[in-house]
PDB file of C-alpha atoms in Angstrom:
ATOM      1  CA  MET A   1     -53.507 -15.886  45.067  1.00 43.00           C
ATOM      2  CA  SER A   2     -50.363 -15.293  46.934  1.00 44.00           C
ATOM      3  CA  SER A   3     -47.733 -13.290  45.224  1.00 46.00           C
ATOM      4  CA  SER A   4     -43.970 -14.868  44.477  1.00 45.00           C
ATOM      5  CA  HIS A   5     -41.222 -14.155  46.797  1.00 47.00           C
ATOM      6  CA  PRO A   6     -39.046 -11.291  46.001  1.00 45.00           C
ATOM      7  CA  PHE A   7     -35.831 -12.900  46.230  1.00 44.00           C
ATOM      8  CA  THR A   8     -37.270 -16.144  43.959  1.00 46.00           C
ATOM      9  CA  VAL A   9     -38.062 -13.643  41.548  1.00 45.00           C
ATOM     10  CA  VAL A  10     -34.373 -11.780  41.994  1.00 46.00           C
ATOM     11  CA  ARG A  11     -33.208 -15.668  41.365  1.00 48.00           C
ATOM     12  CA  LEU A  12     -35.080 -16.158  38.219  1.00 42.00           C
ATOM     13  CA  VAL A  13     -34.193 -12.886  36.796  1.00 42.00           C
ATOM     14  CA  CYS A  14     -30.685 -13.270  37.475  1.00 39.00           C
ATOM     15  CA  LEU A  15     -30.211 -16.890  35.965  1.00 39.00           C
ATOM     16  CA  ALA A  16     -32.436 -16.044  33.073  1.00 39.00           C
ATOM     17  CA  LEU A  17     -29.524 -13.069  32.326  1.00 38.00           C
ATOM     18  CA  VAL A  18     -26.624 -15.556  33.212  1.00 37.00           C
ATOM     19  CA  LEU A  19     -28.335 -17.491  30.311  1.00 39.00           C
ATOM     20  CA  CYS A  20     -28.716 -14.933  27.881  1.00 38.00           C
ATOM     21  CA  LEU A  21     -25.023 -13.738  28.290  1.00 39.00           C
ATOM     22  CA  CYS A  22     -24.029 -17.641  27.984  1.00 40.00           C
ATOM     23  CA  GLY A  23     -25.713 -17.442  24.627  1.00 42.00           C
ATOM     24  CA  CYS A  24     -24.319 -14.054  23.772  1.00 50.00           C
ATOM     25  CA  SER A  25     -20.963 -15.674  23.061  1.00 56.00           C
ATOM     26  CA  GLN A  26     -19.695 -15.888  19.915  1.00 81.00           C
ATOM     27  CA  HIS A  27     -17.902 -18.696  18.661  1.00 87.00           C
ATOM     28  CA  LEU A  28     -14.717 -19.060  16.040  1.00 92.00           C
ATOM     29  CA  GLN A  29     -16.559 -20.099  12.334  1.00 94.00           C
ATOM     30  CA  ILE A  30     -13.183 -21.053  11.174  1.00 96.00           C
ATOM     31  CA  MET A  31     -13.073 -24.369   8.217  1.00 97.00           C
ATOM     32  CA  GLY A  32      -9.933 -25.311   6.956  1.00 97.00           C
ATOM     33  CA  SER A  33      -8.682 -27.674   4.243  1.00 97.00           C
ATOM     34  CA  THR A  34      -5.075 -29.166   3.341  1.00 97.00           C
ATOM     35  CA  SER A  35      -3.315 -30.656   0.531  1.00 95.00           C
ATOM     36  CA  ILE A  36      -0.561 -31.446   2.414  1.00 96.00           C
ATOM     37  CA  ALA A  37      -0.873 -35.149   3.071  1.00 95.00           C
ATOM     38  CA  GLU A  38       2.358 -35.100   5.340  1.00 95.00           C
ATOM     39  CA  ILE A  39       0.274 -33.010   7.856  1.00 96.00           C
ATOM     40  CA  GLU A  40      -2.400 -34.989   8.531  1.00 97.00           C
ATOM     41  CA  GLY A  41      -3.516 -36.218  11.671  1.00 97.00           C
ATOM     42  CA  ARG A  42      -1.112 -33.518  13.194  1.00 97.00           C
ATOM     43  CA  MET A  43      -2.794 -31.116  15.870  1.00 97.00           C
ATOM     44  CA  LEU A  44      -3.471 -26.905  14.852  1.00 98.00           C
ATOM     45  CA  TYR A  45      -3.346 -24.717  17.317  1.00 97.00           C
ATOM     46  CA  LEU A  46      -4.756 -21.132  17.338  1.00 96.00           C
ATOM     47  CA  ARG A  47      -2.833 -18.782  19.340  1.00 95.00           C
ATOM     48  CA  VAL A  48      -2.747 -15.629  20.866  1.00 93.00           C
ATOM     49  CA  TYR A  49      -0.472 -12.980  22.351  1.00 91.00           C
ATOM     50  CA  ARG A  50      -2.137 -13.087  26.396  1.00 88.00           C
ATOM     51  CA  ASP A  51       0.511 -12.367  29.681  1.00 84.00           C
ATOM     52  CA  GLY A  52       3.686 -12.091  27.564  1.00 85.00           C
ATOM     53  CA  ASP A  53       3.030 -15.626  26.046  1.00 89.00           C
ATOM     54  CA  MET A  54       1.357 -17.009  22.812  1.00 91.00           C
ATOM     55  CA  ALA A  55      -1.708 -18.719  24.476  1.00 93.00           C
ATOM     56  CA  ALA A  56      -3.514 -21.584  22.803  1.00 94.00           C
ATOM     57  CA  ILE A  57      -7.175 -19.955  22.612  1.00 94.00           C
ATOM     58  CA  ASP A  58      -8.604 -23.709  19.957  1.00 96.00           C
ATOM     59  CA  SER A  59      -7.394 -26.800  18.529  1.00 96.00           C
ATOM     60  CA  ALA A  60      -8.371 -29.276  15.816  1.00 97.00           C
ATOM     61  CA  ARG A  61      -6.858 -31.988  14.660  1.00 97.00           C
ATOM     62  CA  ILE A  62      -6.492 -32.340  10.395  1.00 98.00           C
ATOM     63  CA  THR A  63      -8.714 -35.027   9.334  1.00 98.00           C
ATOM     64  CA  HIS A  64      -8.884 -36.320   5.924  1.00 97.00           C
ATOM     65  CA  GLY A  65      -7.353 -32.941   4.580  1.00 97.00           C
ATOM     66  CA  ARG A  66      -9.713 -31.025   6.884  1.00 97.00           C
ATOM     67  CA  PHE A  67     -10.295 -28.974  10.546  1.00 98.00           C
ATOM     68  CA  ALA A  68     -12.668 -26.611  11.724  1.00 97.00           C
ATOM     69  CA  PHE A  69     -12.226 -23.993  14.465  1.00 96.00           C
ATOM     70  CA  ASN A  70     -15.491 -23.382  16.779  1.00 93.00           C
ATOM     71  CA  GLY A  71     -14.213 -22.865  20.266  1.00 89.00           C
ATOM     72  CA  VAL A  72     -14.899 -19.518  22.111  1.00 88.00           C
ATOM     73  CA  SER A  73     -13.967 -16.473  19.931  1.00 84.00           C
ATOM     74  CA  PRO A  74     -11.458 -13.720  21.647  1.00 83.00           C
ATOM     75  CA  ASP A  75     -14.063 -10.619  23.025  1.00 77.00           C
ATOM     76  CA  THR A  76     -12.279  -8.519  20.009  1.00 85.00           C
ATOM     77  CA  THR A  77     -11.071  -8.108  16.954  1.00 92.00           C
ATOM     78  CA  ALA A  78      -7.632  -9.891  17.086  1.00 93.00           C
ATOM     79  CA  MET A  79      -4.541 -11.118  15.525  1.00 94.00           C
ATOM     80  CA  VAL A  80      -3.936 -14.586  15.858  1.00 95.00           C
ATOM     81  CA  CYS A  81      -1.532 -17.202  14.627  1.00 96.00           C
ATOM     82  CA  LEU A  82      -2.110 -20.723  13.435  1.00 97.00           C
ATOM     83  CA  PHE A  83       0.201 -23.518  14.332  1.00 97.00           C
ATOM     84  CA  LEU A  84       1.143 -26.787  13.646  1.00 96.00           C
ATOM     85  CA  GLY A  85       1.928 -28.397  16.569  1.00 94.00           C
ATOM     86  CA  GLU A  86       4.729 -25.875  17.684  1.00 93.00           C
ATOM     87  CA  GLU A  87       6.065 -24.603  14.676  1.00 94.00           C
ATOM     88  CA  SER A  88       4.407 -21.227  13.392  1.00 93.00           C
ATOM     89  CA  VAL A  89       2.200 -21.191   9.941  1.00 95.00           C
ATOM     90  CA  MET A  90       0.785 -18.029   9.515  1.00 94.00           C
ATOM     91  CA  PRO A  91      -1.266 -15.217  11.228  1.00 96.00           C
ATOM     92  CA  PHE A  92      -4.191 -14.457  10.602  1.00 96.00           C
ATOM     93  CA  VAL A  93      -7.730 -11.849  11.961  1.00 96.00           C
ATOM     94  CA  VAL A  94     -10.485 -13.427  13.796  1.00 95.00           C
ATOM     95  CA  ASP A  95     -13.151 -10.572  14.113  1.00 91.00           C
ATOM     96  CA  GLY A  96     -16.911 -12.563  14.053  1.00 88.00           C
ATOM     97  CA  SER A  97     -16.688 -13.194  10.461  1.00 91.00           C
ATOM     98  CA  PRO A  98     -16.709 -17.087   9.029  1.00 95.00           C
ATOM     99  CA  LEU A  99     -13.261 -17.837   7.554  1.00 97.00           C
ATOM    100  CA  THR A 100     -11.581 -20.078   5.553  1.00 97.00           C
ATOM    101  CA  ILE A 101      -8.329 -21.479   5.474  1.00 97.00           C
ATOM    102  CA  THR A 102      -6.227 -22.898   2.604  1.00 96.00           C
ATOM    103  CA  LEU A 103      -3.109 -24.909   3.494  1.00 96.00           C
ATOM    104  CA  GLY A 104      -1.079 -25.743   0.506  1.00 93.00           C
ATOM    105  CA  GLU A 105       3.042 -26.267  -0.008  1.00 88.00           C
ATOM    106  CA  ARG A 106       2.914 -23.163  -1.129  1.00 83.00           C
ATOM    107  CA  ASP A 107      -0.382 -20.992  -1.093  1.00 87.00           C
ATOM    108  CA  ARG A 108      -1.081 -20.762   2.710  1.00 91.00           C
ATOM    109  CA  LYS A 109      -4.355 -18.205   2.978  1.00 93.00           C
ATOM    110  CA  VAL A 110      -7.333 -16.844   4.996  1.00 96.00           C
ATOM    111  CA  GLU A 111      -9.993 -15.596   3.338  1.00 95.00           C
ATOM    112  CA  GLY A 112     -13.435 -14.004   4.696  1.00 93.00           C
ATOM    113  CA  SER A 113     -12.723 -10.565   6.048  1.00 93.00           C
ATOM    114  CA  VAL A 114     -11.185  -7.134   4.869  1.00 95.00           C
ATOM    115  CA  LEU A 115      -8.224  -7.402   7.334  1.00 96.00           C
ATOM    116  CA  ASN A 116      -7.564 -10.674   6.302  1.00 96.00           C
ATOM    117  CA  ASP A 117      -7.600  -9.521   2.682  1.00 96.00           C
ATOM    118  CA  THR A 118      -5.479  -6.609   3.559  1.00 97.00           C
ATOM    119  CA  LEU A 119      -2.936  -8.829   5.768  1.00 96.00           C
ATOM    120  CA  PHE A 120      -2.766 -11.388   2.899  1.00 95.00           C
ATOM    121  CA  ALA A 121      -1.945  -8.867   0.184  1.00 96.00           C
ATOM    122  CA  PHE A 122       0.643  -7.633   2.450  1.00 96.00           C
ATOM    123  CA  ILE A 123       2.497 -10.892   3.056  1.00 95.00           C
ATOM    124  CA  ARG A 124       2.505 -11.839  -0.809  1.00 94.00           C
ATOM    125  CA  ARG A 125       4.303  -9.013  -1.560  1.00 96.00           C
ATOM    126  CA  LYS A 126       6.464  -9.205   1.707  1.00 95.00           C
ATOM    127  CA  SER A 127       6.685 -13.222   0.188  1.00 94.00           C
ATOM    128  CA  ALA A 128       7.894 -12.130  -3.256  1.00 95.00           C
ATOM    129  CA  ILE A 129      10.694  -9.911  -1.875  1.00 96.00           C
ATOM    130  CA  ASP A 130      11.976 -12.686   1.049  1.00 95.00           C
ATOM    131  CA  MET A 131      12.205 -14.943  -2.296  1.00 95.00           C
ATOM    132  CA  GLN A 132      14.551 -12.647  -3.966  1.00 96.00           C
ATOM    133  CA  VAL A 133      16.562 -12.760  -1.007  1.00 96.00           C
ATOM    134  CA  ALA A 134      16.564 -16.380  -0.631  1.00 95.00           C
ATOM    135  CA  GLU A 135      17.584 -17.064  -4.487  1.00 96.00           C
ATOM    136  CA  LEU A 136      20.975 -14.685  -3.667  1.00 95.00           C
ATOM    137  CA  PRO A 137      22.797 -17.690  -2.844  1.00 95.00           C
ATOM    138  CA  ARG A 138      21.965 -19.869  -5.726  1.00 95.00           C
ATOM    139  CA  ARG A 139      22.875 -16.822  -7.751  1.00 94.00           C
ATOM    140  CA  GLU A 140      26.198 -16.977  -6.475  1.00 94.00           C
ATOM    141  CA  SER A 141      26.769 -20.303  -7.089  1.00 95.00           C
ATOM    142  CA  ARG A 142      25.683 -20.509 -10.422  1.00 94.00           C
ATOM    143  CA  MET A 143      27.941 -17.059 -11.407  1.00 94.00           C
ATOM    144  CA  ILE A 144      30.935 -18.641  -9.112  1.00 94.00           C
ATOM    145  CA  LEU A 145      30.399 -21.642 -12.047  1.00 94.00           C
ATOM    146  CA  ASP A 146      29.983 -19.587 -15.163  1.00 92.00           C
ATOM    147  CA  GLY A 147      33.328 -18.087 -14.158  1.00 92.00           C
ATOM    148  CA  HIS A 148      32.618 -14.990 -13.066  1.00 92.00           C
ATOM    149  CA  ASP A 149      35.179 -12.602 -11.100  1.00 93.00           C
ATOM    150  CA  TYR A 150      34.524 -13.457  -7.025  1.00 92.00           C
ATOM    151  CA  ASP A 151      34.792  -9.787  -6.500  1.00 93.00           C
ATOM    152  CA  ASP A 152      32.619  -8.799  -9.084  1.00 93.00           C
ATOM    153  CA  ILE A 153      29.987 -11.102  -8.119  1.00 94.00           C
ATOM    154  CA  GLN A 154      30.033  -9.782  -4.395  1.00 94.00           C
ATOM    155  CA  ARG A 155      29.717  -6.762  -5.409  1.00 94.00           C
ATOM    156  CA  VAL A 156      26.854  -7.104  -7.323  1.00 95.00           C
ATOM    157  CA  LEU A 157      25.221  -9.168  -5.129  1.00 95.00           C
ATOM    158  CA  ASN A 158      26.080  -7.061  -2.069  1.00 96.00           C
ATOM    159  CA  ALA A 159      24.159  -4.249  -4.142  1.00 96.00           C
ATOM    160  CA  GLU A 160      21.559  -6.111  -4.793  1.00 96.00           C
ATOM    161  CA  ALA A 161      20.647  -7.660  -1.029  1.00 96.00           C
ATOM    162  CA  ALA A 162      20.950  -4.237  -0.094  1.00 96.00           C
ATOM    163  CA  GLN A 163      18.480  -2.896  -2.091  1.00 97.00           C
ATOM    164  CA  LEU A 164      15.866  -5.738  -1.522  1.00 96.00           C
ATOM    165  CA  ALA A 165      16.584  -4.996   2.035  1.00 95.00           C
ATOM    166  CA  GLN A 166      15.638  -1.473   2.036  1.00 96.00           C
ATOM    167  CA  GLN A 167      12.482  -2.768   0.042  1.00 96.00           C
ATOM    168  CA  ASN A 168      11.690  -5.241   2.868  1.00 95.00           C
ATOM    169  CA  ASP A 169      11.790  -2.043   5.611  1.00 95.00           C
ATOM    170  CA  ALA A 170       9.566   0.035   3.148  1.00 96.00           C
ATOM    171  CA  VAL A 171       6.962  -2.321   3.149  1.00 97.00           C
ATOM    172  CA  VAL A 172       6.647  -2.994   6.282  1.00 97.00           C
ATOM    173  CA  MET A 173       7.225   0.308   8.039  1.00 97.00           C
ATOM    174  CA  ARG A 174       4.044   1.182   5.468  1.00 97.00           C
ATOM    175  CA  PHE A 175       2.112  -1.376   6.184  1.00 98.00           C
ATOM    176  CA  ILE A 176       3.042  -0.817  10.083  1.00 98.00           C
ATOM    177  CA  LYS A 177       1.776   3.232   9.705  1.00 97.00           C
ATOM    178  CA  ASP A 178      -0.933   2.630   7.315  1.00 97.00           C
ATOM    179  CA  ASN A 179      -2.637   0.019  10.083  1.00 97.00           C
ATOM    180  CA  MET A 180      -2.124   1.812  13.526  1.00 97.00           C
ATOM    181  CA  ASP A 181      -5.584   2.414  14.170  1.00 95.00           C
ATOM    182  CA  ASN A 182      -6.371  -1.599  13.518  1.00 96.00           C
ATOM    183  CA  VAL A 183      -5.070  -4.572  14.923  1.00 96.00           C
ATOM    184  CA  LEU A 184      -2.802  -5.162  11.778  1.00 97.00           C
ATOM    185  CA  GLY A 185      -0.199  -2.822  12.724  1.00 97.00           C
ATOM    186  CA  PRO A 186       0.463  -3.561  16.062  1.00 96.00           C
ATOM    187  CA  GLY A 187       0.279  -7.309  15.078  1.00 96.00           C
ATOM    188  CA  VAL A 188       2.653  -6.948  12.289  1.00 97.00           C
ATOM    189  CA  PHE A 189       5.138  -4.833  15.121  1.00 97.00           C
ATOM    190  CA  MET A 190       4.910  -7.942  16.729  1.00 95.00           C
ATOM    191  CA  ILE A 191       6.133 -10.594  14.161  1.00 93.00           C
ATOM    192  CA  VAL A 192       8.461  -8.231  12.934  1.00 93.00           C
ATOM    193  CA  THR A 193      10.347  -7.474  15.796  1.00 95.00           C
ATOM    194  CA  SER A 194       9.902 -11.276  16.998  1.00 90.00           C
ATOM    195  CA  GLY A 195      12.966 -11.794  15.249  1.00 88.00           C
ATOM    196  CA  MET A 196      15.161  -9.530  17.045  1.00 92.00           C
ATOM    197  CA  PRO A 197      17.692 -11.201  19.386  1.00 93.00           C
ATOM    198  CA  TYR A 198      16.338  -8.603  22.589  1.00 94.00           C
ATOM    199  CA  PRO A 199      13.843  -5.748  22.180  1.00 95.00           C
ATOM    200  CA  MET A 200      15.581  -2.650  21.016  1.00 95.00           C
ATOM    201  CA  LEU A 201      15.309   0.748  19.544  1.00 94.00           C
ATOM    202  CA  ASN A 202      16.253   1.979  16.317  1.00 94.00           C
ATOM    203  CA  PRO A 203      15.834   4.313  13.887  1.00 94.00           C
ATOM    204  CA  GLN A 204      12.286   2.831  12.314  1.00 95.00           C
ATOM    205  CA  ILE A 205      10.756   2.105  15.639  1.00 96.00           C
ATOM    206  CA  GLU A 206      11.345   5.588  16.979  1.00 96.00           C
ATOM    207  CA  GLU A 207      10.037   6.712  13.612  1.00 96.00           C
ATOM    208  CA  LEU A 208       6.926   4.345  14.188  1.00 96.00           C
ATOM    209  CA  VAL A 209       6.475   5.744  18.137  1.00 95.00           C
ATOM    210  CA  THR A 210       6.693   9.235  17.365  1.00 96.00           C
ATOM    211  CA  LEU A 211       3.597   8.613  14.861  1.00 96.00           C
ATOM    212  CA  ALA A 212       1.575   5.733  16.709  1.00 96.00           C
ATOM    213  CA  PRO A 213      -2.109   6.297  18.117  1.00 96.00           C
ATOM    214  CA  PRO A 214      -2.606   5.600  21.614  1.00 96.00           C
ATOM    215  CA  SER A 215      -4.398   2.573  20.574  1.00 95.00           C
ATOM    216  CA  PHE A 216      -1.182   1.008  19.069  1.00 97.00           C
ATOM    217  CA  LEU A 217       1.034   2.119  21.905  1.00 96.00           C
ATOM    218  CA  GLN A 218      -1.424   0.754  24.606  1.00 95.00           C
ATOM    219  CA  ASP A 219      -1.646  -2.597  22.410  1.00 95.00           C
ATOM    220  CA  ALA A 220      -0.260  -5.536  25.013  1.00 93.00           C
ATOM    221  CA  TYR A 221       2.745  -6.356  23.033  1.00 95.00           C
ATOM    222  CA  VAL A 222       4.064  -3.058  21.761  1.00 96.00           C
ATOM    223  CA  ALA A 223       3.675  -1.384  25.454  1.00 96.00           C
ATOM    224  CA  GLU A 224       5.651  -4.479  26.477  1.00 95.00           C
ATOM    225  CA  PHE A 225       8.311  -4.577  24.049  1.00 96.00           C
ATOM    226  CA  LEU A 226       9.016  -0.846  24.358  1.00 97.00           C
ATOM    227  CA  ARG A 227       9.584  -0.944  28.107  1.00 96.00           C
ATOM    228  CA  MET A 228      12.115  -3.918  27.650  1.00 96.00           C
ATOM    229  CA  ALA A 229      13.331  -2.000  24.894  1.00 96.00           C
ATOM    230  CA  ARG A 230      13.521   1.077  26.781  1.00 95.00           C
ATOM    231  CA  GLU A 231      15.249  -0.613  30.174  1.00 95.00           C
ATOM    232  CA  ASN A 232      17.770  -2.267  27.801  1.00 95.00           C
ATOM    233  CA  GLN A 233      18.979   1.111  26.129  1.00 92.00           C
ATOM    234  CA  GLU A 234      19.594   2.663  29.330  1.00 91.00           C
ATOM    235  CA  LYS A 235      21.663  -0.293  30.431  1.00 88.00           C
ATOM    236  CA  MET A 236      23.417   0.055  27.609  1.00 88.00           C
ATOM    237  CA  MET A 237      23.871   3.775  28.416  1.00 85.00           C
ATOM    238  CA  GLU A 238      25.416   2.758  32.284  1.00 76.00           C
TER     239      GLU A 238
END
């Protein structure tokens, strides 16, 4: 009996390895539903921060109030953002766990992993503060209609606004500090700082930098933000 050609054996081994690697690729296991009739038929996108932009990694169309993402999952646990068209809906974490998304008029959540439980507990707490801030202009209008002195109204509401701002900063800072060693810390840092007019350093950010482990500082978004913030600071000092 003749033996197999050595190069044939090598090719077979390589092919087996390739098939094994392809078979090991993890796919997203995300099922979702929505009760919002107005978005029926619309496209949803999952985006991650990559090369300075939010890149789409999967998409799904809403059909009969349901949708599913089953594309290739990121290689590591990652914070992603759900977009409805070009509108950001909410962030959540993909880590290989099967997830369930619920989109309602007021209730938006992702269930299926400890990290998402932690994230959405934070979102609920911050949203409660945001709702109180949003209520201040309506309270001002009611107080004016009720005949209260305008200066008194401003004094009371400005004091409440300042207190709510302090509560918001405390909640955000505490959350980032507590989650610097996982994707939640850098992810929430990105969400908060993306609302700035341009990257800048402030006392809160400088405090985070002094406390942060290398993994936080080496996050792609955090590293780029800090680089640009320091450049902007140097330009302003010239």
